[in-house]
Amino acid sequence: MILLSVARTRHRRLGVAAAAGGLLAALLTASPAAAIPDPGDSPAARKQVSRSDQAEAREAIENGDIPGQDEVVHSDNIRHVANIPKDALPGTNSDLAFQGRYAFAGNYDGFRIFDISDPTAPKTVAQVLCPGSQNDISVSGDLLFLSTDSSRSDSSCNSTTQPVTEKSSWEGMKVFDISDKRNPRYVAAVETACGSHTHTLVPERKNVYVYVSSYSPNAAYPDCQPPHDGISVIKVPRKAPHEAALVGFPVLFPGEGPDGGGNPGAPANPGVSKTTGCHDITVLPSEDLAAGACMGDGILFSIEDPERPKVIDRVQDNVNFAFWHSATFNQKADKVVFTDELGGGGAATCNEAIGPNRGADGIYDIVGKGDRRELVFRSYFKIPRHQADTENCVAHNGSLIPVRGRDLMVQAWYQGGVSVWDFTDSAKPREIAYFERGPLSTDQMVTGGSWSAYYYNGYIYSNDMAKGFDVLKIDDRRTDPARRVHMRELNVQTQPDYFD
């Protein structure tokens, strides 16, 4: 692990105007490690688009249909209060976690810690070089967790890329001690089958359980063999994190086939990902519930025994969902929002050709009680603004905005920006606020935009893959009550009871 020197950072106040051009020069030359090339969050190379698409993008800007290149626009009820560009970590920015006055930002090259005691002027506290995409991140007490889903030469932060076909390659979970925020200390590593694309914490007083989501096995991969129809469970003792160990691999999709009993994908279900694991899991510890977004399936399961999760219900959408990506409960635990990451986050899907029901959110009510609970589909939600065909845009990571009696959510849409929407009526969701930048390019597909957008203690924080760390403030009577809710810690995939 290399702790990088903390460089000065600056913030910009931007309204509906062009953003200042240029990022800070990269201080390192290490390239981001690529995840196994599957749908779901792998950084895409720049791709040329047709001349007609280029012309349409430029015409849309000239007509005012979309913002200009790098122009920042937002609804009247949102303010852009700060932006901190990338600094010493040039890789793709990824997920976010929060604790007290700190925000923790994942990056394919490591992670960065911000002091957000003044949200209008975040300050960099530490930058840690530890390559291993996608560095999905979470925190609990004095521990920080990072997911590695790229084949590495070993488990150290000095590792290099190595073919996944080599038995000596390493992928899995890393654990850091963050009792000193200015000097994080690497304390443990646990290898897991097929790596760790994302992870979810189930915290207890003495231990932290980690649900590891990974997928896409292959007979040629020594450490990622089919069938891969479950999740890895790691137990981390808080007082002895160096003793972190794998304690099980519960099967969530039992079946007799070579890939288990999940969605078979094509040719039975054309355009749908075959289920060979989960992409992301959200747990609701106060209700002993979890929702899994598992490639071709959405599942609801009990975590009453955290080492032995039990599936309660399972749903598929073989018409409009291509890749079940993530899940969010409402506060009452009688709804789940699942997202479809059509195109793996590297495609233009927020356009008229794709339509309003694909690359969108699916809203499901939870009906019944106990083990008889079922997921019942109600509607889709997608941002109501078309994007250029040079902009990657699809439903991605978001969180609840805690307001009693309402179901409000803020969500990232890559280059579609940040959307705030209301799904109190499951059948009639609607957007109430937004923030976005214009396309990074009108000549080619350049991957960027907001990876995660989360509400924490009165502000919205967004980790933009290319532009850095953004802070937004929403002023709206519907969301204003959330300002009274203050959390000591927030990992969105470990969803809290905001009003306990």
mmCIF file of C-alpha atoms in Angstrom, residues 108-474:
data_model
loop_
_atom_site.group_PDB
_atom_site.id
_atom_site.type_symbol
_atom_site.label_atom_id
_atom_site.label_comp_id
_atom_site.label_asym_id
_atom_site.label_seq_id
_atom_site.Cartn_x
_atom_site.Cartn_y
_atom_site.Cartn_z
ATOM 1 C CA TYR A 108 -10.053 1.737 -9.614
ATOM 2 C CA ASP A 109 -6.566 2.721 -8.427
ATOM 3 C CA GLY A 110 -7.357 2.842 -4.677
ATOM 4 C CA PHE A 111 -9.462 5.117 -2.486
ATOM 5 C CA ARG A 112 -9.638 8.684 -1.244
ATOM 6 C CA ILE A 113 -10.873 10.045 2.088
ATOM 7 C CA PHE A 114 -12.535 13.472 2.289
ATOM 8 C CA ASP A 115 -13.290 15.618 5.315
ATOM 9 C CA ILE A 116 -16.838 16.854 4.630
ATOM 10 C CA SER A 117 -17.400 18.718 7.885
ATOM 11 C CA ASP A 118 -17.974 21.709 5.584
ATOM 12 C CA PRO A 119 -19.765 20.106 2.611
ATOM 13 C CA THR A 120 -19.212 23.220 0.494
ATOM 14 C CA ALA A 121 -15.440 22.806 0.793
ATOM 15 C CA PRO A 122 -14.418 19.125 1.143
ATOM 16 C CA LYS A 123 -10.777 18.566 2.015
ATOM 17 C CA THR A 124 -8.677 15.564 1.061
ATOM 18 C CA VAL A 125 -7.451 13.668 4.123
ATOM 19 C CA ALA A 126 -5.749 10.697 2.476
ATOM 20 C CA GLN A 127 -5.271 9.036 -0.921
ATOM 21 C CA VAL A 128 -4.295 5.375 -0.944
ATOM 22 C CA LEU A 129 -2.834 3.693 -4.009
ATOM 23 C CA CYS A 130 -4.109 0.113 -4.137
ATOM 24 C CA PRO A 131 -5.073 -0.867 -7.700
ATOM 25 C CA GLY A 132 -7.754 -3.508 -8.187
ATOM 26 C CA SER A 133 -10.990 -2.633 -9.923
ATOM 27 C CA GLN A 134 -13.550 -1.762 -9.035
ATOM 28 C CA ASN A 135 -12.625 -1.018 -5.437
ATOM 29 C CA ASP A 136 -16.206 -1.074 -4.244
ATOM 30 C CA ILE A 137 -15.942 0.457 -0.770
ATOM 31 C CA SER A 138 -17.634 0.374 2.636
ATOM 32 C CA VAL A 139 -16.800 1.164 6.262
ATOM 33 C CA SER A 140 -17.793 -0.115 9.697
ATOM 34 C CA GLY A 141 -16.243 1.259 12.874
ATOM 35 C CA ASP A 142 -12.474 1.232 12.443
ATOM 36 C CA LEU A 143 -12.601 -1.013 9.374
ATOM 37 C CA LEU A 144 -12.717 -0.215 5.660
ATOM 38 C CA PHE A 145 -13.465 -2.860 3.021
ATOM 39 C CA LEU A 146 -12.443 -2.910 -0.664
ATOM 40 C CA SER A 147 -13.556 -5.299 -3.417
ATOM 41 C CA THR A 148 -11.059 -6.537 -6.003
ATOM 42 C CA ASP A 149 -12.601 -7.942 -9.176
ATOM 43 C CA SER A 150 -9.556 -7.935 -11.447
ATOM 44 C CA SER A 151 -6.943 -10.625 -11.675
ATOM 45 C CA ARG A 152 -3.849 -9.546 -9.702
ATOM 46 C CA SER A 153 -0.406 -11.026 -9.152
ATOM 47 C CA ASP A 154 -1.008 -11.137 -5.376
ATOM 48 C CA SER A 155 -3.135 -9.552 -2.640
ATOM 49 C CA SER A 156 -0.801 -6.627 -1.943
ATOM 50 C CA CYS A 157 -1.354 -3.026 -2.973
ATOM 51 C CA ASN A 158 1.786 -3.341 -5.097
ATOM 52 C CA SER A 159 0.292 -6.105 -7.228
ATOM 53 C CA THR A 160 0.205 -6.045 -11.014
ATOM 54 C CA THR A 161 -2.328 -7.359 -13.499
ATOM 55 C CA GLN A 162 -2.091 -11.062 -14.256
ATOM 56 C CA PRO A 163 -4.171 -13.410 -16.429
ATOM 57 C CA VAL A 164 -7.184 -14.912 -14.678
ATOM 58 C CA THR A 165 -6.212 -18.269 -16.183
ATOM 59 C CA GLU A 166 -3.151 -18.442 -13.894
ATOM 60 C CA LYS A 167 -3.762 -20.320 -10.647
ATOM 61 C CA SER A 168 -1.519 -17.949 -8.663
ATOM 62 C CA SER A 169 -3.710 -14.936 -9.513
ATOM 63 C CA TRP A 170 -5.609 -13.258 -6.677
ATOM 64 C CA GLU A 171 -9.035 -11.581 -6.401
ATOM 65 C CA GLY A 172 -11.225 -10.952 -3.366
ATOM 66 C CA MET A 173 -11.676 -8.680 -0.335
ATOM 67 C CA LYS A 174 -9.187 -6.330 1.316
ATOM 68 C CA VAL A 175 -9.583 -4.940 4.839
ATOM 69 C CA PHE A 176 -8.008 -1.733 6.191
ATOM 70 C CA ASP A 177 -7.790 -0.225 9.659
ATOM 71 C CA ILE A 178 -8.975 3.412 9.444
ATOM 72 C CA SER A 179 -8.739 4.350 13.120
ATOM 73 C CA ASP A 180 -6.271 6.972 11.860
ATOM 74 C CA LYS A 181 -7.999 8.493 8.826
ATOM 75 C CA ARG A 182 -4.783 10.134 7.648
ATOM 76 C CA ASN A 183 -2.909 6.851 7.672
ATOM 77 C CA PRO A 184 -5.092 3.849 6.722
ATOM 78 C CA ARG A 185 -3.396 0.528 7.431
ATOM 79 C CA TYR A 186 -3.876 -2.616 5.325
ATOM 80 C CA VAL A 187 -4.607 -5.514 7.711
ATOM 81 C CA ALA A 188 -6.205 -8.451 5.895
ATOM 82 C CA ALA A 189 -7.069 -10.058 2.582
ATOM 83 C CA VAL A 190 -9.460 -12.909 1.792
ATOM 84 C CA GLU A 191 -9.523 -14.563 -1.617
ATOM 85 C CA THR A 192 -13.004 -15.389 -2.934
ATOM 86 C CA ALA A 193 -14.252 -17.397 -5.888
ATOM 87 C CA CYS A 194 -14.521 -15.179 -8.997
ATOM 88 C CA GLY A 195 -13.229 -12.208 -6.991
ATOM 89 C CA SER A 196 -15.437 -9.513 -5.482
ATOM 90 C CA HIS A 197 -17.293 -7.247 -7.878
ATOM 91 C CA THR A 198 -19.264 -5.693 -5.019
ATOM 92 C CA HIS A 199 -19.796 -6.495 -1.372
ATOM 93 C CA THR A 200 -22.343 -5.817 1.368
ATOM 94 C CA LEU A 201 -21.773 -5.570 5.124
ATOM 95 C CA VAL A 202 -23.964 -7.237 7.731
ATOM 96 C CA PRO A 203 -22.503 -5.664 10.890
ATOM 97 C CA GLU A 204 -22.849 -7.145 14.354
ATOM 98 C CA ARG A 205 -21.371 -6.032 17.650
ATOM 99 C CA LYS A 206 -18.362 -8.384 17.621
ATOM 100 C CA ASN A 207 -18.125 -9.280 13.950
ATOM 101 C CA VAL A 208 -18.780 -7.902 10.504
ATOM 102 C CA TYR A 209 -20.153 -10.330 7.950
ATOM 103 C CA VAL A 210 -19.358 -9.526 4.327
ATOM 104 C CA TYR A 211 -21.546 -10.787 1.499
ATOM 105 C CA VAL A 212 -19.370 -10.963 -1.602
ATOM 106 C CA SER A 213 -21.055 -10.695 -5.002
ATOM 107 C CA SER A 214 -19.199 -12.036 -8.032
ATOM 108 C CA TYR A 215 -20.128 -13.754 -11.254
ATOM 109 C CA SER A 216 -19.220 -15.121 -14.707
ATOM 110 C CA PRO A 217 -17.316 -18.343 -13.980
ATOM 111 C CA ASN A 218 -15.396 -20.144 -16.691
ATOM 112 C CA ALA A 219 -13.913 -23.612 -16.835
ATOM 113 C CA ALA A 220 -10.599 -22.025 -17.870
ATOM 114 C CA TYR A 221 -10.412 -19.950 -14.662
ATOM 115 C CA PRO A 222 -8.849 -22.019 -11.838
ATOM 116 C CA ASP A 223 -10.404 -19.884 -9.090
ATOM 117 C CA CYS A 224 -13.735 -19.183 -10.775
ATOM 118 C CA GLN A 225 -15.289 -22.490 -11.745
ATOM 119 C CA PRO A 226 -18.917 -23.140 -12.698
ATOM 120 C CA PRO A 227 -21.429 -23.537 -11.242
ATOM 121 C CA HIS A 228 -21.168 -20.254 -9.366
ATOM 122 C CA ASP A 229 -24.730 -19.953 -8.097
ATOM 123 C CA GLY A 230 -24.285 -18.241 -4.748
ATOM 124 C CA ILE A 231 -22.311 -15.685 -2.734
ATOM 125 C CA SER A 232 -19.208 -15.873 -0.578
ATOM 126 C CA VAL A 233 -19.642 -15.015 3.125
ATOM 127 C CA ILE A 234 -16.662 -13.637 5.072
ATOM 128 C CA LYS A 235 -16.553 -13.188 8.857
ATOM 129 C CA VAL A 236 -14.336 -10.378 10.158
ATOM 130 C CA PRO A 237 -13.783 -10.119 13.952
ATOM 131 C CA ARG A 238 -13.696 -6.428 14.866
ATOM 132 C CA LYS A 239 -10.952 -6.864 17.460
ATOM 133 C CA ALA A 240 -8.898 -9.189 15.274
ATOM 134 C CA PRO A 241 -9.554 -8.252 11.628
ATOM 135 C CA HIS A 242 -6.405 -10.116 10.578
ATOM 136 C CA GLU A 243 -8.394 -13.283 11.322
ATOM 137 C CA ALA A 244 -10.933 -12.492 8.580
ATOM 138 C CA ALA A 245 -11.931 -15.726 6.848
ATOM 139 C CA LEU A 246 -14.404 -17.258 4.436
ATOM 140 C CA VAL A 247 -17.144 -19.063 6.381
ATOM 141 C CA GLY A 248 -19.435 -20.247 3.619
ATOM 142 C CA PHE A 249 -20.779 -20.126 0.086
ATOM 143 C CA PRO A 250 -24.588 -20.317 0.359
ATOM 144 C CA VAL A 251 -26.268 -21.400 -2.869
ATOM 145 C CA LEU A 252 -29.066 -19.007 -3.859
ATOM 146 C CA PHE A 253 -29.991 -20.648 -7.173
ATOM 147 C CA PRO A 254 -30.035 -24.414 -6.641
ATOM 148 C CA GLY A 255 -30.419 -26.462 -9.810
ATOM 149 C CA GLU A 256 -29.129 -29.477 -11.649
ATOM 150 C CA GLY A 257 -27.648 -27.671 -14.660
ATOM 151 C CA PRO A 258 -23.966 -26.738 -15.053
ATOM 152 C CA ASP A 259 -24.770 -23.156 -13.975
ATOM 153 C CA GLY A 260 -27.280 -23.912 -11.239
ATOM 154 C CA GLY A 261 -30.916 -22.902 -11.311
ATOM 155 C CA GLY A 262 -30.780 -19.203 -12.194
ATOM 156 C CA ASN A 263 -32.047 -17.473 -15.319
ATOM 157 C CA PRO A 264 -30.637 -19.411 -18.310
ATOM 158 C CA GLY A 265 -30.334 -16.275 -20.470
ATOM 159 C CA ALA A 266 -30.158 -16.744 -24.242
ATOM 160 C CA PRO A 267 -31.406 -18.514 -26.285
ATOM 161 C CA ALA A 268 -34.335 -19.137 -23.948
ATOM 162 C CA ASN A 269 -34.388 -15.467 -22.910
ATOM 163 C CA PRO A 270 -32.650 -13.391 -25.619
ATOM 164 C CA GLY A 271 -30.945 -10.226 -24.426
ATOM 165 C CA VAL A 272 -31.022 -11.319 -20.766
ATOM 166 C CA SER A 273 -27.893 -12.147 -18.770
ATOM 167 C CA LYS A 274 -27.518 -15.722 -17.633
ATOM 168 C CA THR A 275 -27.461 -15.854 -13.825
ATOM 169 C CA THR A 276 -24.075 -17.071 -12.605
ATOM 170 C CA GLY A 277 -23.944 -15.191 -9.301
ATOM 171 C CA CYS A 278 -25.096 -11.824 -7.964
ATOM 172 C CA HIS A 279 -24.010 -8.344 -8.965
ATOM 173 C CA ASP A 280 -25.094 -6.508 -5.823
ATOM 174 C CA ILE A 281 -27.014 -7.096 -2.604
ATOM 175 C CA THR A 282 -28.714 -4.638 -0.265
ATOM 176 C CA VAL A 283 -29.491 -5.729 3.290
ATOM 177 C CA LEU A 284 -31.995 -4.234 5.711
ATOM 178 C CA PRO A 285 -30.701 -5.507 9.069
ATOM 179 C CA SER A 286 -33.594 -4.038 11.078
ATOM 180 C CA GLU A 287 -35.953 -6.380 9.185
ATOM 181 C CA ASP A 288 -33.523 -9.304 8.660
ATOM 182 C CA LEU A 289 -34.140 -8.865 4.943
ATOM 183 C CA ALA A 290 -31.984 -8.634 1.843
ATOM 184 C CA ALA A 291 -32.632 -7.968 -1.831
ATOM 185 C CA GLY A 292 -30.283 -9.388 -4.429
ATOM 186 C CA ALA A 293 -29.767 -8.095 -7.959
ATOM 187 C CA CYS A 294 -28.387 -11.192 -9.613
ATOM 188 C CA MET A 295 -27.813 -10.744 -13.334
ATOM 189 C CA GLY A 296 -30.987 -12.378 -14.687
ATOM 190 C CA ASP A 297 -32.879 -12.581 -11.396
ATOM 191 C CA GLY A 298 -34.108 -10.409 -8.551
ATOM 192 C CA ILE A 299 -34.408 -12.124 -5.188
ATOM 193 C CA LEU A 300 -35.756 -11.404 -1.708
ATOM 194 C CA PHE A 301 -34.144 -13.350 1.114
ATOM 195 C CA SER A 302 -33.955 -13.636 4.869
ATOM 196 C CA ILE A 303 -30.689 -12.918 6.712
ATOM 197 C CA GLU A 304 -31.961 -13.883 10.148
ATOM 198 C CA ASP A 305 -28.967 -16.237 10.215
ATOM 199 C CA PRO A 306 -26.339 -14.107 8.430
ATOM 200 C CA GLU A 307 -24.169 -17.115 7.603
ATOM 201 C CA ARG A 308 -27.095 -18.966 6.038
ATOM 202 C CA PRO A 309 -29.294 -16.577 4.039
ATOM 203 C CA LYS A 310 -32.572 -18.108 2.818
ATOM 204 C CA VAL A 311 -34.357 -17.129 -0.403
ATOM 205 C CA ILE A 312 -38.001 -16.098 0.105
ATOM 206 C CA ASP A 313 -38.973 -15.082 -3.428
ATOM 207 C CA ARG A 314 -37.426 -14.706 -6.860
ATOM 208 C CA VAL A 315 -38.554 -12.744 -9.923
ATOM 209 C CA GLN A 316 -37.471 -12.293 -13.535
ATOM 210 C CA ASP A 317 -38.269 -9.729 -16.214
ATOM 211 C CA ASN A 318 -37.332 -11.269 -19.534
ATOM 212 C CA VAL A 319 -38.938 -8.463 -21.531
ATOM 213 C CA ASN A 320 -37.299 -5.266 -20.255
ATOM 214 C CA PHE A 321 -34.478 -6.193 -17.857
ATOM 215 C CA ALA A 322 -31.113 -7.208 -19.301
ATOM 216 C CA PHE A 323 -28.884 -7.157 -16.196
ATOM 217 C CA TRP A 324 -30.260 -6.919 -12.627
ATOM 218 C CA HIS A 325 -27.726 -4.551 -11.104
ATOM 219 C CA SER A 326 -28.729 -3.208 -7.668
ATOM 220 C CA ALA A 327 -31.593 -2.941 -5.182
ATOM 221 C CA THR A 328 -33.027 -0.423 -2.706
ATOM 222 C CA PHE A 329 -35.725 -0.982 -0.061
ATOM 223 C CA ASN A 330 -38.120 1.746 0.970
ATOM 224 C CA GLN A 331 -38.227 2.638 4.655
ATOM 225 C CA LYS A 332 -41.287 0.484 5.444
ATOM 226 C CA ALA A 333 -39.711 -2.539 3.745
ATOM 227 C CA ASP A 334 -42.796 -3.055 1.614
ATOM 228 C CA LYS A 335 -41.128 -2.075 -1.687
ATOM 229 C CA VAL A 336 -37.896 -2.791 -3.547
ATOM 230 C CA VAL A 337 -36.457 -0.771 -6.417
ATOM 231 C CA PHE A 338 -34.321 -2.916 -8.722
ATOM 232 C CA THR A 339 -32.134 -1.353 -11.420
ATOM 233 C CA ASP A 340 -31.378 -2.685 -14.884
ATOM 234 C CA GLU A 341 -27.879 -1.876 -16.134
ATOM 235 C CA LEU A 342 -28.590 -2.404 -19.821
ATOM 236 C CA GLY A 343 -25.326 -2.177 -21.757
ATOM 237 C CA GLY A 344 -23.119 -2.619 -18.691
ATOM 238 C CA GLY A 345 -22.783 1.099 -18.019
ATOM 239 C CA GLY A 346 -20.907 1.779 -21.243
ATOM 240 C CA ALA A 347 -23.769 2.303 -23.686
ATOM 241 C CA ALA A 348 -26.174 5.068 -24.658
ATOM 242 C CA THR A 349 -29.559 3.811 -23.455
ATOM 243 C CA CYS A 350 -31.297 7.048 -22.411
ATOM 244 C CA ASN A 351 -32.702 7.794 -25.832
ATOM 245 C CA GLU A 352 -35.911 7.464 -27.790
ATOM 246 C CA ALA A 353 -34.831 4.246 -29.496
ATOM 247 C CA ILE A 354 -34.364 2.354 -26.197
ATOM 248 C CA GLY A 355 -37.530 3.811 -24.679
ATOM 249 C CA PRO A 356 -38.732 4.341 -21.087
ATOM 250 C CA ASN A 357 -38.825 0.744 -19.808
ATOM 251 C CA ARG A 358 -35.340 -0.592 -20.579
ATOM 252 C CA GLY A 359 -32.195 0.463 -18.712
ATOM 253 C CA ALA A 360 -34.609 1.678 -16.039
ATOM 254 C CA ASP A 361 -35.714 1.015 -12.468
ATOM 255 C CA GLY A 362 -38.325 -1.625 -11.731
ATOM 256 C CA ILE A 363 -40.531 -0.932 -8.696
ATOM 257 C CA TYR A 364 -41.812 -3.986 -6.834
ATOM 258 C CA ASP A 365 -44.178 -4.121 -3.875
ATOM 259 C CA ILE A 366 -43.512 -6.725 -1.169
ATOM 260 C CA VAL A 367 -46.811 -8.403 -0.313
ATOM 261 C CA GLY A 368 -47.577 -11.036 2.310
ATOM 262 C CA LYS A 369 -45.785 -11.928 5.509
ATOM 263 C CA GLY A 370 -42.823 -13.991 6.621
ATOM 264 C CA ASP A 371 -41.638 -16.659 4.237
ATOM 265 C CA ARG A 372 -44.781 -16.150 2.141
ATOM 266 C CA ARG A 373 -43.736 -12.651 1.057
ATOM 267 C CA GLU A 374 -43.698 -12.057 -2.684
ATOM 268 C CA LEU A 375 -42.308 -9.422 -5.036
ATOM 269 C CA VAL A 376 -45.063 -7.915 -7.200
ATOM 270 C CA PHE A 377 -44.144 -5.648 -10.127
ATOM 271 C CA ARG A 378 -45.794 -2.203 -10.222
ATOM 272 C CA SER A 379 -43.997 0.086 -12.704
ATOM 273 C CA TYR A 380 -40.781 1.332 -14.306
ATOM 274 C CA PHE A 381 -38.984 4.636 -13.755
ATOM 275 C CA LYS A 382 -36.474 6.246 -16.091
ATOM 276 C CA ILE A 383 -35.166 9.807 -16.264
ATOM 277 C CA PRO A 384 -37.417 11.871 -18.553
ATOM 278 C CA ARG A 385 -34.551 13.583 -20.432
ATOM 279 C CA HIS A 386 -33.017 12.040 -23.542
ATOM 280 C CA GLN A 387 -29.231 12.004 -23.730
ATOM 281 C CA ALA A 388 -26.920 12.072 -26.743
ATOM 282 C CA ASP A 389 -25.832 8.816 -28.343
ATOM 283 C CA THR A 390 -22.278 9.700 -27.288
ATOM 284 C CA GLU A 391 -23.281 9.547 -23.584
ATOM 285 C CA ASN A 392 -23.295 6.353 -21.531
ATOM 286 C CA CYS A 393 -26.491 6.522 -19.503
ATOM 287 C CA VAL A 394 -28.436 3.898 -17.561
ATOM 288 C CA ALA A 395 -29.887 3.355 -14.068
ATOM 289 C CA HIS A 396 -27.133 3.025 -11.444
ATOM 290 C CA ASN A 397 -26.431 3.459 -7.711
ATOM 291 C CA GLY A 398 -28.720 5.517 -5.452
ATOM 292 C CA SER A 399 -30.104 5.822 -1.943
ATOM 293 C CA LEU A 400 -33.221 6.787 -0.052
ATOM 294 C CA ILE A 401 -33.793 10.359 1.079
ATOM 295 C CA PRO A 402 -35.201 9.808 4.589
ATOM 296 C CA VAL A 403 -38.612 11.485 4.829
ATOM 297 C CA ARG A 404 -41.399 9.919 6.885
ATOM 298 C CA GLY A 405 -44.442 8.940 4.884
ATOM 299 C CA ARG A 406 -42.770 9.348 1.475
ATOM 300 C CA ASP A 407 -40.588 7.137 -0.691
ATOM 301 C CA LEU A 408 -37.916 9.426 -2.145
ATOM 302 C CA MET A 409 -34.691 8.391 -3.801
ATOM 303 C CA VAL A 410 -31.622 10.034 -5.311
ATOM 304 C CA GLN A 411 -29.884 8.070 -8.037
ATOM 305 C CA ALA A 412 -26.900 8.169 -10.387
ATOM 306 C CA TRP A 413 -27.412 7.716 -14.129
ATOM 307 C CA TYR A 414 -23.809 8.009 -15.371
ATOM 308 C CA GLN A 415 -23.835 10.820 -17.981
ATOM 309 C CA GLY A 416 -27.569 11.135 -17.418
ATOM 310 C CA GLY A 417 -26.516 12.842 -14.166
ATOM 311 C CA VAL A 418 -28.228 12.704 -10.790
ATOM 312 C CA SER A 419 -31.982 12.295 -10.435
ATOM 313 C CA VAL A 420 -34.223 12.763 -7.396
ATOM 314 C CA TRP A 421 -37.531 10.958 -7.728
ATOM 315 C CA ASP A 422 -40.656 10.009 -5.788
ATOM 316 C CA PHE A 423 -42.060 6.455 -5.799
ATOM 317 C CA THR A 424 -44.554 6.846 -2.934
ATOM 318 C CA ASP A 425 -47.142 5.705 -5.454
ATOM 319 C CA SER A 426 -45.490 2.556 -6.785
ATOM 320 C CA ALA A 427 -47.471 2.760 -10.009
ATOM 321 C CA LYS A 428 -46.746 6.437 -10.727
ATOM 322 C CA PRO A 429 -43.115 7.371 -9.966
ATOM 323 C CA ARG A 430 -41.965 10.848 -10.973
ATOM 324 C CA GLU A 431 -38.801 12.923 -11.000
ATOM 325 C CA ILE A 432 -38.713 15.982 -8.735
ATOM 326 C CA ALA A 433 -35.141 17.264 -9.241
ATOM 327 C CA TYR A 434 -32.034 16.671 -11.359
ATOM 328 C CA PHE A 435 -28.406 17.634 -11.986
ATOM 329 C CA GLU A 436 -26.318 16.776 -15.031
ATOM 330 C CA ARG A 437 -23.411 17.748 -17.242
ATOM 331 C CA GLY A 438 -23.417 17.875 -21.007
ATOM 332 C CA PRO A 439 -21.673 15.122 -22.981
ATOM 333 C CA LEU A 440 -17.962 14.582 -22.491
ATOM 334 C CA SER A 441 -17.688 14.326 -26.264
ATOM 335 C CA THR A 442 -19.900 14.804 -29.311
ATOM 336 C CA ASP A 443 -17.542 12.803 -31.556
ATOM 337 C CA GLN A 444 -17.150 9.506 -29.694
ATOM 338 C CA MET A 445 -18.519 7.497 -26.804
ATOM 339 C CA VAL A 446 -16.450 8.466 -23.753
ATOM 340 C CA THR A 447 -17.455 6.702 -20.547
ATOM 341 C CA GLY A 448 -18.114 9.000 -17.596
ATOM 342 C CA GLY A 449 -20.773 10.486 -15.368
ATOM 343 C CA SER A 450 -22.083 9.832 -11.880
ATOM 344 C CA TRP A 451 -21.343 6.317 -10.601
ATOM 345 C CA SER A 452 -23.020 6.761 -7.200
ATOM 346 C CA ALA A 453 -25.286 9.497 -5.865
ATOM 347 C CA TYR A 454 -26.223 9.246 -2.172
ATOM 348 C CA TYR A 455 -27.996 11.433 0.392
ATOM 349 C CA TYR A 456 -26.073 11.888 3.645
ATOM 350 C CA ASN A 457 -26.809 14.356 6.445
ATOM 351 C CA GLY A 458 -28.434 17.082 4.386
ATOM 352 C CA TYR A 459 -26.426 16.877 1.151
ATOM 353 C CA ILE A 460 -26.203 14.730 -1.967
ATOM 354 C CA TYR A 461 -22.746 13.371 -2.757
ATOM 355 C CA SER A 462 -21.876 12.066 -6.209
ATOM 356 C CA ASN A 463 -18.717 10.316 -7.380
ATOM 357 C CA ASP A 464 -18.326 11.186 -11.060
ATOM 358 C CA MET A 465 -16.205 8.664 -12.940
ATOM 359 C CA ALA A 466 -14.312 11.370 -14.799
ATOM 360 C CA LYS A 467 -15.031 14.746 -13.188
ATOM 361 C CA GLY A 468 -14.472 13.917 -9.535
ATOM 362 C CA PHE A 469 -16.381 14.342 -6.293
ATOM 363 C CA ASP A 470 -19.521 16.523 -6.446
ATOM 364 C CA VAL A 471 -21.632 17.928 -3.625
ATOM 365 C CA LEU A 472 -25.233 18.996 -4.261
ATOM 366 C CA LYS A 473 -27.825 20.646 -2.035
ATOM 367 C CA ILE A 474 -31.532 20.119 -2.634
#
